[in-house]
Structure formats: structure tokens, C-alpha cells
Amino acid sequence: MSEGAEEGELRALACDARETVVRAVATARGGHLGGPLSAVDALVVLYFRVLRIRPEEPTWPERDRFVLSKGHSSVALYAVMALRGYFPLEEVMTFDAIDSRLQGHPDMTMLPGLDMSTGSLGLGFSAAVGIALGASLRGSSFTTFVMVGDGECNEGTVWEGAHVARRYRLDNLVAVVDENGLQQFGWRDPATGRRARPYEAAELADRWRAFGWRVLEVDGHDLRALTAVLRESRARTGAPTVVVAHTVKGKGVSFMEDDFSWHSRVPTADELACALEEIDVARRALERAR
Amino acid sequence: MRVVGPPLRQVLGETLSELAGRDTRIVVLDGDVGSSTGGAAVETAHPGRYLQAGIAEQNMVAMAAGLATVGFVPFVTTFACFAVARALDSIRVLVAQPGLPVTIVGGYAGLLTGMTGKTHQIFNDVAVMRSLARMTVVAPADQIEARQAVERLAALDGPAYIQITREPSPAIFDEDYHFELGRAVVLRDGDDLVLVSTGVQTTRVVEAAELLAARGVSAAVLHCPTVKPIDEDALVEAALGVGLVVTVEEQSVLGGLGGAVAEVLADKAPVPVKRLGIQDCYGESGPNEALLEKYRLSAARVADDVERVFSTIRTRKGPAAARSRG
């Protein structure tokens, strides 16, 4: 497959995932949208191009591990896992329903394929440090990927773990920061009256660099660039790697983009129709281009 | 006086070192207090399996959970106060909820924390940990029991918390003793009342029972090394034989062993229960003996308090009840 065709396939998958995310949250009448939509593209690239996994054997011991530390974006992970073949796509519509395996925040005791239960921010990251340390002690060659939010980087455990990962030279650990520029509410920017970014321009990358991590940056919605950078992130360099993915919260649905209020809002029927229409337009444009 | 043995923290270090030698899945995480908790022995014996995690307890417990998911059996070692109070969310979300086989070792448990005072003393660690679903909570009384409890928890497929104390303390069990998780042990029979205790406080309670006997009060002693799951059958059996149960613990009287016992007996064998222990307050620094006196945990103070409670109950029941005891 040509690079262009590969990218087209990923973009189509991302459209499918976004549609599934929006439908699932609307069906559940709960959950989150902004964060899942910013994370979808990186998740698609990870699950379809980067992670060494066996969806038909989710507990394969030598699989790469993936921890969604920003657990409130679970619905995006479920959509991508379903598309990848872990379970039927229809099951994503049980998201957040009583007795569903697809809990509001990922629950590893209910859904095979989840490498850690997450939801209390900052802790999944620290658990991933433990997983990577375990792999290193065992001599296992798998890579541990963990996705954190930029707001999540407020949590002290992220930096506790970043320090320890560097101490143990865990170059089998890759953190992906979904830097979508907004947190649930965050600080008010006195100059604009809008919500301020969790971290200013280069602040986040600088922090990781200061903790001794190898820092890669990427446009988190450029699927070709994401593929290249996330593949590169696996390289063993003697230091843990962070990929700072610059993203847009609510990406893919114009009226949700860059608006903190869509962090966990449920769309009305009209909003749902508009959102699905936008995603469909994007998908049809892709099909024409192919 | 009983023979004072090595502190349980020393036993912890020795036992974990032995376990690590036998089982390559055992790893010990340290929150920068290995030279205090006894964990340092493992670094000497098996440096590759001693994982220094620095002064960062939440991260340390979360790392232990991650290690457990890839087949390790982690023991997290720090002081009880930091393990439980600082890292509680890591314990709740990453250890207890997923049911991972991580043992949290609460070192410097109880009142005697080496002259450090209230910041380093936690009296509700048992109460907090036993309120977490899936959590096993153990407080061994002496060296023999501590060794067996640590060995047993290493084989447990689930989360656990164990209190380990700092100071040298008496030996009460011999080598024939067999620790069984979830089982209480009758250390002494008695007709008037039952003293229920846990942890090293049991060593003082045994001594208190001897003092009481000399004063004409016949007190049984039931030791509960496992506070969760508590041995309900043993409690009910012990309570049915007498008219008074007194719990004694080196913990707050709110929600710890006393709470567990009161819950069981209220449901299954209602008898008067009196809870002795540290009142609803914080601790302070001071020499061990002075602390045990002030907080009324020494054998003498326990005996005094039990005797007072017993005479109150006896008076309330009237002379007929007292006579019927024979």
C-alpha cells in the first residue's frame, strides 16, 4: 500500500472511531467527548500501525502494553479497540450502561485487552512505569505505551514517575501526551477571559526534557506524521521517550473544537445530527480522494 | 516479663530476603526508608529485586500495581502513615479495585515510631485498609507470626496490608505455631470476659490477662492477626461463653479491630463490647514506655481499664449475676 493509501485508510478509521465515540456518548447520555476526540488519531495509529498486539489473544504475554492514563477518554479507546477487532463495534453502544464491560473509565477486570484500570489521573502513568520496569527486569522486549493528557500533567505522580523512569533508564517506555490545550475547567486567562492552556507553548516539552526524557513532538492529527513519530518512539535510546502530540480538544466536530465545555457534555439530538453529518462529510471527502 | 525478641521490621527484612531467594517473582519497593523498615536487607541479598522508588509513595504503589500485571509479586515498604494516607488512591484504584497481588507493608505501625510524633503515627490504618473491598489486613503479634504472615501473603492472589512494628517486642509463639490467614487464635481461656487483640498489642494483652488473674478476674485472650477477613466464628464462639468482650488495639478505637468485632457481634452474638485503644486523637513524640502509659496500652493500664469495665458490668447485672459466675 502506498503511503497515501495507508494514510487514507487511517483517516477513514479515525472517522469511524469519531462517529462511534459521538454515538456512544449520545446513547449513554454520559461520558466525555472533548478528550476522546483529541486522542482518536493517536489511538488509531497506535492500534493499527504501532502496537505489537494480537486482538484475538488479548493477554498474549509479549504484547506491547498500552495504558490509557487519561481514563476519561475510554470511549475513544473502546471505539478503536472494536475497530481493531477486540470486540464487535456494536458493543461500544453499551458504553457506560449497567453491567457493560465498557465502563465509564477503563476497568481491566471487566474487559480483556485493557492493560490497566485507570481513571484517577496520574496513576496510570505511574503504573506504566512499573510495567516497563517489570519488562526490563524480566528481559521482555515489549514496549509500554501510556497516554496522558496535558491537564493530567498537573498531577504530581506524573512527575514522580517521570523521575523514576529516568532513574531506571526505561527506554522501553513511551508516554504520549495528548496536548489538547484544555482541561476540564482550568485557569481563566485574565487577558482574554477564556480558559488558559494547561501549559504554555513549549512548557510541557521543556518539562519532560528537564526530567531527562527524549522528547518528540508531532501534530497529533497528522496521521502520516503520527505514524512516523510513534514508530520512531520505540527506538531504544537509553532514556524514556515522550511524544508530545499537539491536538485540538473536540477535534473533528467543528462546534466542539477548542471549547472546554465539551469536556463531558452530552449532545442534544440536533447537535448529534450535526456532528454525525460533519464526520460523514469528512468520510465522503476521503472516499472521493481515494 | 517475657523474652523480648528482635523487632518485627528485622524479621520482615530477613523473610523478604529469603522469599526473594526462593521466588524470582518477589520484588520489594522502597519509599526511601529501607534503612528503617528492614527492607534494606533485601537490597543486600538481592539488589536486582530491590526497587528504590524514592520519596514518592503514590507513584511507588502504582508502580507495584504495574509490576503485578506483568507477573511480579511486589511488596511495597514504607511507613504505615505514608503507605495508607499518602498513597491511598493508588491503593484503592490500582491495587484493591483490580485485585492485584500487591502487599503494602505499613512499617513503624502504631504508637511507637521512634520519637517522631504525630506526623509519623497513624492510628486508623487498619480502619482505612479494612474498609477497602478485597483488601486483606494482617497485624502479626510477634516474630514467628510475622515471618509466617509475610510468607503467606507472598502466596496470596490479591491485595494485602500488613502492619510491621519498629521496636523489639516479646515473643509469644513457639516454632510449632501455625499462622492461618483469617483465623484467630485463643491464647488463654477465661470465664469472665474475652480480651480480643491484634498486632504486637496482643503481647501486652496477654500480660494484662495475667495481671487480671492475680486480681481475680478470669480473662480469655483471643488474638486476631487477620483483621480482615475477621474470624467471625471464633469471635462468636468466644463471646457466647462470656458476658463481656473487650477489644484492645494499638489503634484508634474508631473503626479498627474494635469496629470489626463490634460489627460481627452486633450481627451474630450481641454481648456488651468495650473498645480499648487510642481515643479519637493524634499522637505525640516520647519514649516508648511513656507513650504506652499515657495512651493506656501498657499491660498495667490495660489491666486497670479492663478491671474497671468488668466491675461496672458486674454491678449493672447485679449480685445475682455475679454469684451465678460461681
Coordinates of C-alpha atoms in Angstrom, one line a residue:
Chain A
M1 CA 0.0 0.0 0.0
S2 CA 1.3 3.5 -0.9
E3 CA 1.9 6.0 1.9
G4 CA -1.1 8.0 0.7
A5 CA -3.3 4.9 0.7
E6 CA -2.1 4.0 4.1
E7 CA -2.9 7.4 5.4
G8 CA -6.3 7.4 3.7
E9 CA -7.1 4.1 5.5
L10 CA -6.1 5.5 8.8
R11 CA -8.2 8.6 8.2
A12 CA -11.2 6.5 7.4
L13 CA -10.7 4.5 10.6
A14 CA -10.4 7.8 12.5
C15 CA -13.8 8.9 11.0
D16 CA -15.3 5.6 12.0
A17 CA -13.9 6.0 15.5
R18 CA -15.2 9.5 15.9
E19 CA -18.6 8.5 14.7
T20 CA -18.6 5.7 17.2
V21 CA -17.5 7.9 20.0
V22 CA -20.2 10.5 19.4
R23 CA -22.9 7.9 19.0
A24 CA -21.8 6.0 22.2
V25 CA -21.8 9.2 24.3
A26 CA -25.2 10.3 22.9
T27 CA -26.6 6.8 23.6
A28 CA -25.2 6.6 27.1
R29 CA -26.3 10.2 27.8
G30 CA -23.0 10.5 29.6
G31 CA -19.2 10.3 29.2
H32 CA -16.7 12.6 27.7
L33 CA -16.2 14.0 24.2
G34 CA -13.5 16.6 24.0
G35 CA -10.7 14.4 25.2
P36 CA -11.7 11.3 23.3
L37 CA -11.9 13.2 20.1
S38 CA -8.5 14.8 20.5
A39 CA -7.0 11.4 21.3
V40 CA -8.6 9.4 18.5
D41 CA -6.0 9.9 15.8
A42 CA -3.1 8.8 18.0
L43 CA -5.1 5.8 19.2
V44 CA -5.8 4.7 15.7
V45 CA -2.2 5.0 14.7
L46 CA -1.1 3.1 17.8
Y47 CA -3.6 0.3 17.4
F48 CA -3.3 -0.1 13.6
R49 CA 0.3 0.7 13.0
V50 CA 2.5 0.7 16.1
L51 CA 1.4 -1.6 18.9
R52 CA 2.5 -5.3 18.6
I53 CA -0.7 -6.9 19.7
R54 CA -3.0 -9.9 19.0
P55 CA -6.6 -8.7 19.3
E56 CA -7.6 -12.4 19.1
E57 CA -5.3 -13.2 22.1
P58 CA -5.6 -10.0 24.2
T59 CA -3.5 -11.4 27.1
W60 CA -0.6 -12.5 24.9
P61 CA 2.3 -12.1 27.3
E62 CA 4.7 -10.5 24.9
R63 CA 2.3 -7.9 23.6
D64 CA 3.1 -4.3 23.8
R65 CA 1.2 -2.7 26.7
F66 CA -1.0 0.3 26.3
V67 CA -2.3 2.3 29.3
L68 CA -4.8 5.0 28.8
S69 CA -3.9 7.1 31.8
K70 CA -6.4 9.8 30.8
G71 CA -9.1 7.2 31.5
H72 CA -11.9 9.6 30.9
S73 CA -11.2 9.2 27.2
S74 CA -12.1 5.5 27.5
V75 CA -14.8 5.7 24.8
A76 CA -12.2 6.5 22.2
L77 CA -10.1 3.6 23.2
Y78 CA -13.2 1.3 23.1
A79 CA -14.1 2.5 19.6
V80 CA -10.5 1.9 18.3
M81 CA -10.2 -1.5 20.0
A82 CA -13.5 -2.5 18.5
L83 CA -12.4 -1.4 15.0
R84 CA -9.2 -3.3 15.6
G85 CA -11.2 -6.5 16.3
Y86 CA -11.1 -6.9 20.1
F87 CA -14.9 -7.0 20.2
P88 CA -17.8 -6.1 18.0
L89 CA -18.3 -2.5 17.1
E90 CA -21.9 -2.7 18.3
E91 CA -20.7 -3.4 21.8
V92 CA -19.4 0.2 22.0
M93 CA -23.0 1.3 22.2
T94 CA -23.2 -0.4 25.7
F95 CA -20.6 2.1 26.9
D96 CA -21.5 3.2 30.4
A97 CA -24.6 1.0 30.6
I98 CA -25.2 -1.1 33.7
D99 CA -23.3 -4.4 33.6
S100 CA -21.4 -3.3 30.5
R101 CA -17.7 -4.3 30.1
L102 CA -17.2 -0.9 28.7
Q103 CA -17.1 1.1 31.9
G104 CA -17.0 4.9 32.1
H105 CA -13.4 4.6 32.9
P106 CA -11.4 1.5 31.8
D107 CA -11.7 -1.5 34.1
M108 CA -9.2 -4.2 33.4
T109 CA -11.2 -6.7 35.5
M110 CA -14.1 -6.5 33.0
L111 CA -12.6 -6.1 29.6
P112 CA -9.7 -8.2 28.3
G113 CA -7.2 -6.1 26.4
L114 CA -7.0 -3.4 28.9
D115 CA -3.6 -3.4 30.5
M116 CA -4.5 -1.3 33.5
S117 CA -7.6 0.1 35.2
T118 CA -7.4 3.9 35.0
G119 CA -9.5 7.0 35.8
S120 CA -7.8 8.6 38.8
L121 CA -5.5 10.9 36.8
G122 CA -1.7 10.5 37.0
L123 CA -1.9 6.9 38.4
G124 CA -2.0 5.1 35.1
F125 CA 1.2 6.8 34.1
S126 CA 2.9 5.6 37.3
A127 CA 1.6 2.1 36.7
A128 CA 3.1 2.1 33.2
V129 CA 6.4 3.0 34.7
G130 CA 6.0 -0.2 36.8
I131 CA 5.1 -2.2 33.8
A132 CA 8.1 -1.0 31.9
L133 CA 10.4 -1.7 34.9
G134 CA 8.9 -5.2 35.1
A135 CA 9.6 -5.8 31.4
S136 CA 13.1 -4.7 31.9
L137 CA 13.6 -6.9 35.0
R138 CA 12.1 -9.9 33.1
G139 CA 14.1 -9.2 30.0
S140 CA 10.9 -8.9 27.9
S141 CA 11.2 -6.9 24.7
F142 CA 7.8 -5.4 24.6
T143 CA 7.3 -1.6 24.7
T144 CA 4.9 0.0 27.1
F145 CA 2.9 3.0 25.8
V146 CA 1.0 5.3 28.1
M147 CA -1.2 8.2 27.0
V148 CA -1.7 11.1 29.4
G149 CA -3.5 14.4 29.0
D150 CA -1.9 17.8 29.3
G151 CA -4.3 18.6 32.1
E152 CA -3.3 15.3 33.7
C153 CA 0.2 16.6 33.9
N154 CA -0.9 18.7 36.8
E155 CA -0.8 15.5 38.8
G156 CA 2.3 15.1 40.9
T157 CA 2.5 11.4 40.2
V158 CA 3.3 12.1 36.6
W159 CA 6.5 13.8 37.6
E160 CA 7.2 11.3 40.4
G161 CA 7.0 8.6 37.7
A162 CA 8.9 10.6 35.2
H163 CA 11.8 10.9 37.6
V164 CA 11.8 7.2 38.5
A165 CA 11.5 6.1 34.8
R166 CA 14.6 8.2 34.0
R167 CA 16.5 6.7 37.0
Y168 CA 15.9 3.2 35.7
R169 CA 16.7 4.3 32.2
L170 CA 13.4 2.8 30.9
D171 CA 13.8 3.2 27.2
N172 CA 11.1 0.7 26.8
L173 CA 8.5 3.2 27.9
V174 CA 6.8 5.7 25.7
A175 CA 4.5 8.4 27.0
V176 CA 2.1 10.1 24.6
V177 CA 0.9 13.4 25.8
D178 CA -2.4 14.4 24.2
E179 CA -1.8 18.1 24.5
N180 CA -5.2 19.4 23.5
G181 CA -4.7 22.7 25.3
L182 CA -7.7 22.5 27.6
Q183 CA -8.5 20.7 30.8
Q184 CA -12.0 20.2 32.4
F185 CA -12.2 23.8 33.6
G186 CA -8.7 25.1 34.2
W187 CA -7.5 28.6 34.8
R188 CA -9.1 31.7 33.5
D189 CA -6.9 33.7 31.2
P190 CA -7.3 37.2 32.6
A191 CA -6.3 38.7 29.3
T192 CA -8.9 37.0 27.2
G193 CA -11.4 35.8 29.7
R194 CA -11.1 32.4 28.0
R195 CA -9.8 29.2 29.6
A196 CA -6.0 29.3 29.7
R197 CA -3.9 26.4 28.3
P198 CA -2.7 24.0 31.0
Y199 CA 0.8 24.7 29.9
E200 CA 2.2 27.5 27.7
A201 CA 3.7 26.9 24.3
A202 CA 6.9 24.9 24.9
E203 CA 6.5 24.5 28.6
L204 CA 5.4 20.9 28.6
A205 CA 8.1 19.6 26.2
D206 CA 10.6 21.5 28.3
R207 CA 9.5 19.9 31.4
W208 CA 9.9 16.4 30.0
R209 CA 13.3 17.3 28.6
A210 CA 14.3 18.6 32.1
F211 CA 13.3 15.2 33.5
G212 CA 15.8 13.6 31.2
W213 CA 13.3 12.2 28.7
R214 CA 13.8 12.0 24.9
V215 CA 11.1 14.4 23.6
L216 CA 9.5 14.0 20.2
E217 CA 6.8 16.4 19.1
V218 CA 4.1 15.9 16.4
D219 CA 0.9 17.3 15.0
G220 CA -1.5 14.9 16.8
H221 CA -3.9 14.9 13.9
D222 CA -1.4 14.3 11.1
L223 CA -1.8 10.6 10.7
R224 CA 1.3 10.2 8.5
A225 CA 3.5 12.2 10.9
L226 CA 2.0 10.3 13.9
T227 CA 2.8 7.0 12.3
A228 CA 6.4 8.0 11.7
V229 CA 6.9 9.5 15.1
L230 CA 5.2 6.8 17.1
R231 CA 7.2 4.2 15.2
E232 CA 10.4 6.1 16.0
S233 CA 9.4 6.4 19.6
R234 CA 10.0 2.7 20.1
A235 CA 13.7 3.1 19.5
R236 CA 15.8 2.1 22.5
T237 CA 17.9 5.1 23.2
G238 CA 18.8 4.8 26.9
A239 CA 16.1 7.2 28.0
P240 CA 12.3 7.0 28.2
T241 CA 10.6 8.8 25.3
V242 CA 7.7 11.2 25.4
V243 CA 5.7 12.1 22.3
V244 CA 4.0 15.4 22.8
A245 CA 1.1 15.3 20.4
H246 CA -0.3 18.8 19.7
T247 CA -4.0 18.3 19.3
V248 CA -7.3 20.1 19.4
K249 CA -9.9 19.2 22.0
G250 CA -13.1 18.0 20.3
K251 CA -11.3 17.5 17.0
G252 CA -13.5 16.5 14.1
V253 CA -16.7 18.2 15.2
S254 CA -16.4 21.9 14.5
F255 CA -18.6 23.2 17.3
M256 CA -16.9 21.0 19.9
E257 CA -13.4 22.0 18.9
D258 CA -11.3 24.0 21.4
D259 CA -14.2 24.5 23.7
F260 CA -13.7 23.3 27.3
S261 CA -17.5 23.0 27.8
W262 CA -17.5 19.9 25.6
H263 CA -15.2 18.1 28.1
S264 CA -18.1 16.0 29.3
R265 CA -21.2 17.4 27.7
V266 CA -23.8 15.2 26.1
P267 CA -25.0 16.4 22.7
T268 CA -28.7 17.2 22.1
A269 CA -30.4 15.4 19.2
D270 CA -29.8 18.3 16.9
E271 CA -26.1 18.6 17.9
L272 CA -25.7 14.8 17.4
A273 CA -27.1 15.0 13.9
C274 CA -24.8 17.9 13.1
A275 CA -21.8 16.1 14.5
L276 CA -22.6 12.9 12.6
E277 CA -23.1 14.9 9.4
E278 CA -19.8 16.6 9.8
I279 CA -18.0 13.3 10.3
D280 CA -19.8 11.9 7.3
V281 CA -18.8 14.8 5.1
A282 CA -15.2 14.2 6.1
R283 CA -15.5 10.5 5.3
R284 CA -17.1 11.1 1.9
A285 CA -14.4 13.6 1.0
L286 CA -11.9 10.8 1.8
E287 CA -13.6 8.3 -0.3
R288 CA -13.7 10.7 -3.3
A289 CA -10.0 11.3 -2.8
R290 CA -9.3 7.6 -2.9
Chain B
M1 CA 8.3 -10.5 81.8
R2 CA 8.5 -12.3 78.5
V3 CA 11.7 -12.6 76.5
V4 CA 12.0 -9.6 74.2
G5 CA 12.8 -10.6 70.6
P6 CA 14.1 -8.7 67.6
P7 CA 11.8 -6.1 66.1
L8 CA 9.3 -7.2 63.5
R9 CA 11.0 -5.0 60.9
Q10 CA 14.1 -7.1 61.2
V11 CA 12.0 -10.2 60.7
L12 CA 10.4 -8.5 57.7
G13 CA 13.8 -7.9 56.0
E14 CA 15.0 -11.4 56.7
T15 CA 11.8 -13.0 55.5
L16 CA 11.6 -11.0 52.3
S17 CA 15.2 -11.8 51.6
E18 CA 14.5 -15.5 51.9
L19 CA 11.4 -15.3 49.8
A20 CA 13.2 -13.3 47.1
G21 CA 15.9 -16.1 47.1
R22 CA 13.3 -18.8 46.6
D23 CA 10.9 -17.0 44.2
T24 CA 12.1 -14.7 41.4
R25 CA 8.7 -13.0 41.2
I26 CA 9.2 -11.3 44.5
V27 CA 10.2 -7.6 44.3
V28 CA 10.5 -5.1 47.1
L29 CA 9.7 -1.5 46.5
D30 CA 11.1 1.1 49.0
G31 CA 10.0 4.6 49.6
D32 CA 13.4 5.7 50.7
V33 CA 13.1 4.3 54.2
G34 CA 14.6 0.8 53.7
S35 CA 17.2 1.6 56.4
S36 CA 14.3 2.0 58.8
T37 CA 11.7 -0.6 57.6
G38 CA 14.0 -3.5 57.4
G39 CA 13.7 -3.7 53.7
A40 CA 17.4 -2.8 53.2
A41 CA 18.3 -6.5 53.9
V42 CA 16.7 -7.3 50.6
E43 CA 18.9 -4.8 48.8
T44 CA 22.0 -6.6 50.3
A45 CA 20.8 -10.1 49.5
H46 CA 19.1 -9.5 46.1
P47 CA 20.0 -6.0 44.8
G48 CA 18.3 -6.5 41.5
R49 CA 14.9 -7.1 43.1
Y50 CA 15.1 -4.2 45.5
L51 CA 13.4 -1.3 43.7
Q52 CA 14.1 2.0 45.2
A53 CA 11.2 4.3 44.3
G54 CA 12.3 7.4 46.1
I55 CA 10.2 9.6 48.3
A56 CA 7.0 9.3 46.2
E57 CA 4.5 6.9 47.7
Q58 CA 1.7 7.3 45.3
N59 CA 3.9 6.5 42.4
M60 CA 5.5 3.6 44.2
V61 CA 2.2 1.9 44.9
A62 CA 1.1 2.5 41.3
M63 CA 4.4 1.0 40.0
A64 CA 3.8 -2.0 42.2
A65 CA 0.5 -2.5 40.5
G66 CA 2.1 -2.3 37.1
L67 CA 4.7 -4.8 38.2
A68 CA 2.0 -7.1 39.4
T69 CA 0.3 -7.1 36.0
V70 CA 3.5 -8.5 34.4
G71 CA 3.8 -11.3 36.8
F72 CA 5.7 -9.9 39.8
V73 CA 4.7 -10.2 43.4
P74 CA 5.5 -6.8 44.8
F75 CA 5.9 -5.8 48.5
V76 CA 5.7 -2.1 48.9
T77 CA 7.6 -0.9 52.0
T78 CA 7.3 2.4 53.7
F79 CA 5.9 3.8 57.0
A80 CA 2.2 2.9 57.7
C81 CA 1.3 6.6 57.8
F82 CA 2.6 7.3 54.3
A83 CA 1.6 4.0 52.7
V84 CA -2.0 4.5 53.8
A85 CA -2.5 8.2 54.0
R86 CA -0.4 9.4 51.1
A87 CA -0.9 6.5 48.7
L88 CA -4.5 5.7 49.4
D89 CA -5.8 6.5 45.9
S90 CA -3.1 4.3 44.3
I91 CA -4.1 1.5 46.6
R92 CA -7.8 2.0 46.0
V93 CA -7.8 2.3 42.2
L94 CA -4.8 0.3 41.1
V95 CA -4.4 -2.4 43.8
A96 CA -7.7 -3.0 45.5
Q97 CA -10.1 -2.4 42.6
P98 CA -8.2 -4.6 40.1
G99 CA -7.5 -7.1 42.9
L100 CA -3.8 -7.2 42.1
P101 CA -1.4 -9.3 44.3
V102 CA 0.4 -6.4 45.9
T103 CA 1.3 -6.4 49.6
I104 CA 1.5 -3.0 51.3
V105 CA 3.8 -3.1 54.3
G106 CA 2.9 -0.5 56.8
G107 CA 6.2 -0.1 58.7
Y108 CA 6.5 1.8 62.0
A109 CA 2.9 0.8 62.7
G110 CA 1.1 2.0 65.8
L111 CA 2.3 4.4 68.5
L112 CA 6.0 3.5 68.8
T113 CA 7.6 5.2 65.8
G114 CA 11.0 6.2 67.2
M115 CA 10.3 9.5 68.8
T116 CA 8.9 11.0 65.7
G117 CA 5.5 12.2 66.9
K118 CA 2.1 12.6 65.3
T119 CA 3.1 13.1 61.7
H120 CA 4.6 9.7 61.6
Q121 CA 2.0 7.9 63.7
I122 CA -1.2 6.7 62.1
F123 CA -3.9 5.0 64.2
N124 CA -6.5 4.4 61.6
D125 CA -4.5 2.5 59.0
V126 CA -6.3 -0.7 60.0
A127 CA -9.7 1.0 59.9
V128 CA -9.0 2.5 56.5
M129 CA -7.5 -0.5 54.9
R130 CA -10.2 -2.9 56.1
S131 CA -12.8 -0.6 54.6
L132 CA -11.4 -1.3 51.2
A133 CA -13.2 -4.1 49.4
R134 CA -10.9 -7.1 48.5
M135 CA -8.2 -6.0 51.0
T136 CA -6.7 -8.5 53.4
V137 CA -5.4 -6.9 56.6
V138 CA -2.9 -8.5 58.9
A139 CA -1.2 -7.4 62.1
P140 CA 1.2 -10.0 63.5
A141 CA 1.9 -10.2 67.2
D142 CA 5.5 -11.5 67.2
Q143 CA 8.5 -12.6 65.2
I144 CA 7.2 -16.1 64.5
E145 CA 3.9 -14.9 63.4
A146 CA 5.3 -12.0 61.3
R147 CA 7.5 -14.4 59.4
Q148 CA 4.7 -16.8 58.6
A149 CA 2.3 -13.9 57.7
V150 CA 4.7 -12.4 55.3
E151 CA 5.3 -15.8 53.7
R152 CA 1.6 -16.4 53.5
L153 CA 0.9 -13.0 51.9
A154 CA 3.5 -13.7 49.3
A155 CA 1.4 -16.5 48.1
L156 CA -1.9 -14.6 48.3
D157 CA -3.5 -13.9 44.9
G158 CA -4.8 -10.5 45.9
P159 CA -4.1 -7.2 47.7
A160 CA -3.0 -7.1 51.3
Y161 CA -1.9 -4.8 54.0
I162 CA 0.4 -5.9 56.9
Q163 CA 1.5 -3.9 59.9
I164 CA 5.1 -4.2 60.9
T165 CA 6.4 -2.5 64.0
R166 CA 9.7 -0.8 64.8
E167 CA 10.6 -1.8 68.3
P168 CA 11.8 -5.0 69.8
S169 CA 8.9 -6.9 71.2
P170 CA 8.2 -10.1 73.2
A171 CA 7.9 -13.5 71.6
I172 CA 4.7 -15.3 72.4
F173 CA 4.6 -18.1 69.8
D174 CA 6.9 -21.0 69.5
E175 CA 8.2 -22.7 66.4
D176 CA 5.2 -25.1 66.3
Y177 CA 2.8 -22.2 65.8
H178 CA 1.0 -22.2 62.5
F179 CA -0.4 -18.9 61.2
E180 CA -3.5 -19.3 59.2
L181 CA -4.9 -16.4 57.2
G182 CA -8.3 -15.4 58.6
R183 CA -8.1 -17.5 61.7
A184 CA -8.0 -16.1 65.2
V185 CA -6.1 -17.9 68.0
V186 CA -7.2 -18.5 71.6
L187 CA -4.1 -17.7 73.7
R188 CA -5.8 -18.1 77.0
D189 CA -9.0 -19.3 78.4
G190 CA -11.1 -17.4 80.8
D191 CA -14.6 -17.3 82.3
D192 CA -15.4 -13.7 83.0
L193 CA -14.6 -11.9 79.8
V194 CA -12.7 -12.1 76.5
L195 CA -10.0 -9.8 75.5
V196 CA -9.7 -9.5 71.7
S197 CA -6.5 -8.1 70.4
T198 CA -4.3 -7.8 67.3
G199 CA -0.7 -6.9 66.4
V200 CA 2.0 -6.6 69.0
Q201 CA -0.6 -5.2 71.4
T202 CA -1.5 -8.8 71.9
T203 CA 1.8 -9.3 73.8
R204 CA 0.7 -6.7 76.3
V205 CA -2.8 -8.0 76.4
V206 CA -1.5 -11.5 77.4
E207 CA 0.4 -9.9 80.2
A208 CA -2.6 -7.9 81.2
A209 CA -4.7 -11.1 81.4
E210 CA -2.1 -12.4 83.8
L211 CA -2.3 -9.3 86.0
L212 CA -6.1 -9.6 85.9
A213 CA -6.0 -13.2 87.0
A214 CA -4.0 -12.1 90.0
R215 CA -6.8 -9.8 90.8
G216 CA -9.5 -12.5 90.5
V217 CA -10.7 -11.7 87.0
S218 CA -10.6 -14.5 84.6
A219 CA -10.0 -13.1 81.1
A220 CA -9.7 -15.2 77.9
V221 CA -7.4 -13.8 75.2
L222 CA -8.4 -14.1 71.5
H223 CA -5.7 -12.9 69.1
C224 CA -6.8 -11.8 65.7
P225 CA -3.8 -11.5 63.5
T226 CA -6.1 -11.2 60.5
V227 CA -8.4 -8.2 61.0
K228 CA -9.9 -8.8 57.5
P229 CA -11.3 -11.2 56.9
I230 CA -12.0 -11.4 60.6
D231 CA -12.6 -14.8 62.1
E232 CA -16.3 -14.5 62.8
D233 CA -16.8 -18.0 64.1
A234 CA -14.0 -17.6 66.7
L235 CA -15.5 -14.3 67.8
V236 CA -19.0 -15.6 68.2
E237 CA -17.8 -18.7 70.0
A238 CA -15.7 -16.7 72.4
A239 CA -18.4 -14.1 73.0
L240 CA -21.2 -16.7 73.7
G241 CA -19.3 -18.1 76.6
V242 CA -19.0 -14.8 78.5
G243 CA -20.9 -11.6 79.2
L244 CA -18.3 -9.1 78.1
V245 CA -15.9 -8.7 75.2
V246 CA -13.1 -6.1 75.4
T247 CA -11.1 -5.2 72.3
V248 CA -7.7 -3.8 72.8
E249 CA -5.5 -2.4 70.0
E250 CA -2.6 0.0 69.3
Q251 CA -5.0 1.8 67.0
S252 CA -7.8 4.3 67.3
V253 CA -11.0 2.9 68.9
L254 CA -12.8 4.1 65.8
G255 CA -13.2 1.5 63.1
G256 CA -10.2 -0.8 63.6
L257 CA -10.3 -4.2 65.3
G258 CA -12.9 -2.8 67.8
G259 CA -15.1 -1.8 64.9
A260 CA -14.7 -5.1 63.2
V261 CA -15.5 -7.0 66.4
A262 CA -18.5 -4.8 67.2
E263 CA -19.9 -5.3 63.7
V264 CA -19.7 -9.1 63.9
L265 CA -21.0 -9.4 67.4
A266 CA -23.9 -6.9 66.9
D267 CA -25.0 -9.1 64.0
K268 CA -24.3 -12.5 65.3
A269 CA -23.9 -12.6 69.1
P270 CA -24.9 -9.4 70.8
V271 CA -23.0 -9.0 74.0
P272 CA -21.5 -5.9 75.6
V273 CA -18.4 -4.8 73.8
K274 CA -15.9 -2.3 75.2
R275 CA -13.3 -0.9 72.9
L276 CA -9.9 0.0 74.4
G277 CA -7.2 1.6 72.3
I278 CA -6.2 5.1 71.3
Q279 CA -9.0 7.5 71.7
D280 CA -10.1 9.8 68.9
C281 CA -6.9 11.9 68.9
Y282 CA -3.5 12.2 67.4
G283 CA -0.2 11.0 68.9
E284 CA 3.0 12.7 70.0
S285 CA 6.7 12.0 70.4
G286 CA 8.1 10.5 73.6
P287 CA 9.9 7.4 74.9
N288 CA 8.1 4.2 74.3
E289 CA 7.2 3.3 77.9
A290 CA 5.8 6.8 78.5
L291 CA 3.7 6.6 75.3
L292 CA 2.3 3.2 76.3
E293 CA 1.4 4.5 79.7
K294 CA -0.1 7.8 78.5
Y295 CA -2.2 6.1 75.8
R296 CA -3.1 3.3 78.2
L297 CA -1.7 0.5 76.2
S298 CA 0.8 -0.9 78.6
A299 CA -0.2 -4.2 80.2
A300 CA -0.8 -2.5 83.6
R301 CA -3.1 0.2 82.1
V302 CA -5.0 -2.3 80.1
A303 CA -5.5 -4.5 83.2
D304 CA -6.7 -1.4 85.1
D305 CA -9.2 -0.4 82.4
V306 CA -10.5 -3.9 81.9
E307 CA -11.0 -4.4 85.6
R308 CA -12.9 -1.2 85.8
V309 CA -15.1 -2.1 82.8
F310 CA -15.7 -5.5 84.2
S311 CA -16.8 -4.3 87.6
T312 CA -19.2 -1.8 86.0
I313 CA -20.8 -4.6 84.0
R314 CA -21.0 -6.8 87.0
T315 CA -22.5 -4.1 89.2
R316 CA -25.1 -3.4 86.5
K317 CA -26.0 -7.0 86.3
G318 CA -26.5 -7.2 90.0
P319 CA -25.3 -9.6 92.7
A320 CA -27.3 -12.5 91.3
A321 CA -25.3 -12.4 88.0
A322 CA -22.1 -12.1 89.9
R323 CA -23.0 -15.1 92.1
S324 CA -24.0 -17.2 89.2
R325 CA -20.5 -17.0 87.9
G326 CA -19.6 -19.2 90.8

